[in-house]
Amino acid sequence: MPHAPATAAAGAQRWRFFHAGGVEQVRLDHAADLWALAELDPKLWAALACPTAGLAIAPATLAALDSDGDGRVRLPDVLAAVRWVCQRLRDPALILSPGDVLPLAALTDDEEGAALQAAARELLARAGRPDAEALQVSDMADPAQVFPPGLPNGDGVVPAALARAEDAGLADWVERIAAACGATLDRSGQPGIDADALAMCEADVAAVSAWQAARPPGDPQTMAAALHAVDAVAAKVEDHFTRCRLAAFDPRATAALDWTPEQVQALANQALSPDRPELAALPLAHVQPSAVLPLRGGINPAWAAAIAVLREQAVTPLLGERDTLEADDWVRLCERLGAWRAWAAARPDTPVADWDADILAQWRATDVPARLRALMALDREAVALADRLDALQRLLLWRRDLGILLRNFVNFEDFYSGAQPAAFQAGTLFIDQRECRLCLPVADATTHAPLAAYSGLYLLYCQCERAGEPAMTIVAALTAGDAPDFMVPGRNGVFVDRQGRDWSARVVRVVENPISMREAFWAPYKRIARLIGEQVRKFASAREQAVQAQASERVGAGAGAVQRPEAKPVGQQAFDIARFAGIFAAIGLALGAIGTALVAVVTGFMQLAWWQMPLAVLGLMVLVSGPSVLLAWLKLRQRNIGPLLDANGWAVNIRARISMPFGVRLTALATLPPGAQRGAADPDADVPSAWRWLAPLLAALAVGVWGWRAGWWGV
């Protein structure tokens, strides 16, 4: 169809609808339908919003549609995408056909269309197909092929490859800045730096340069080593000089402040080494009134190595060679290192501070920031081509997937037509000789089930597991057949996803609802049969327990009587005839009443004309099954997929019903293939009882005799 926006006029559009799910749904078959879609009443849309997760549509497509990035695609997002596709394609109906091929001739011939065609030619050249006349989604699968790292791509990010291609001397700087200030992914997928990283690096270089300029006098390495040596023993040295001052204040305290015999005795019986904490806790050296610290001998073994380092790296370089350290020397040493300590504490917290002086000098001498900004400007000059390549990628994705979304958003054509699974269907669950095709992914069964129950569907929530894949939860609808007697949490099945992969499925929750009319018809009789069976089991169990108790009591009483024979009490009767006569009379009256009722029913039934008997039986069956069938019919008519989708985050706009014939299509039951041959009878089957044919024969004979006596046969 030619590029003619005039077809979008609402008055010129003649909409067509199809009836499915109990509602009228709009058809989307032609380009005119897409041009006029914005004029379609939103009340006629099947859905107004859907999530971007849990759909059989490429996540990249849904992300491109989700304009605000909130994880949902809404009606305005769909309209904007359709409008843009209509403006970019000669025949927008191309998106309604399956496939991912976009012919270059399908692009419009206006200015923007010509620019897109030029971008497409460039893309085909980069993909190694310069003579091709059509694009494919696979042409844009590799970002490094669409946007080679060595070419500008308009995002202002400079990877090392681009720097190497344009200014080889900047490649190392790009990697160095990315390591120090953080990397940003380029459109090519390679790490690079942007203007923010460069500005951060400039600020860090300025801070480091100012810090280095404020360095106190002295050799940096010597002062750093001295500072480290002093810090390692500062607390212990201060402790030693403080003890010496206390000893000078009161000589009587000298013994208490020094090593005591008790402390030495406690260590005497242990295996000692210089790194023992108990040894390190003792004084640094012997306490004496003169505040002097020996530097070569008389040092606590736990601190001897650290004091040697102090002498070599701090005392000798800064105070000169000596064997002892007086308190005033220690104060002078600490004061001299104080400026270096303050300067070291002011070190900028940035990896740039680790760069050596040569790198910083090269930064200033070669004007690295200006060269990098020029390279970023060169990269941004390709923004027009890059934007059109992005537009082509979006157009390719929407050419492949937008039509699928429309058939699952504007209408539910895919779901009801059966030509292909709907986008929200996750796969097929095989369980209990059924093939359940209506399966949806579920994030949380606990929150999903309360709303999904309003769908009127019999639902199975299953935990699915597969080696090498994260576990997932699905919900499957049983829409045909009967409810299994043993469909309870814990049952196992097999789930096959849309990629054909099989998962182990375990039922974790069941939401019960009617499945079919046949099930509803026989449900009362099954309940009556279960009730009778349960009562019979209870009665039999009670009688068995009573008999066992009575037998045990009699055996015990008999054994006691053998061991201790006793005389029968006077007046005890062997058999109370009066009491048992009353019991027998009551039983007889009950049986008589039951028999009378049965006789009355049978007599009344036999007095009917022969043609009235089937009507009476039919009426009885209607009386028993009618309420159940009526209730099931009402519920089955209300089955609706809407709540099932709404619980997944959809905003379904129609009552998308699941009729009974459609339910049969959604849940296939096990049947023998056409032309299948049955084998011989099961040798392990139960032997059929004669009563299976004798009882009906006797009943028919009785009816015949009764009819003969009643004159039914005219004899």
PDB file of C-alpha atoms in Angstrom, residues 84 277 665 667:
ATOM      1  CA  TRP A  84       6.244   5.549  13.939  1.00  0.00           C
ATOM      2  CA  PRO A 277      51.375 -11.667  73.347  1.00  0.00           C
ATOM      3  CA  ARG A 665      -8.883 -27.275  22.548  1.00  0.00           C
ATOM      4  CA  THR A 667      -6.676 -29.252  27.314  1.00  0.00           C
TER       5      THR A 667
END
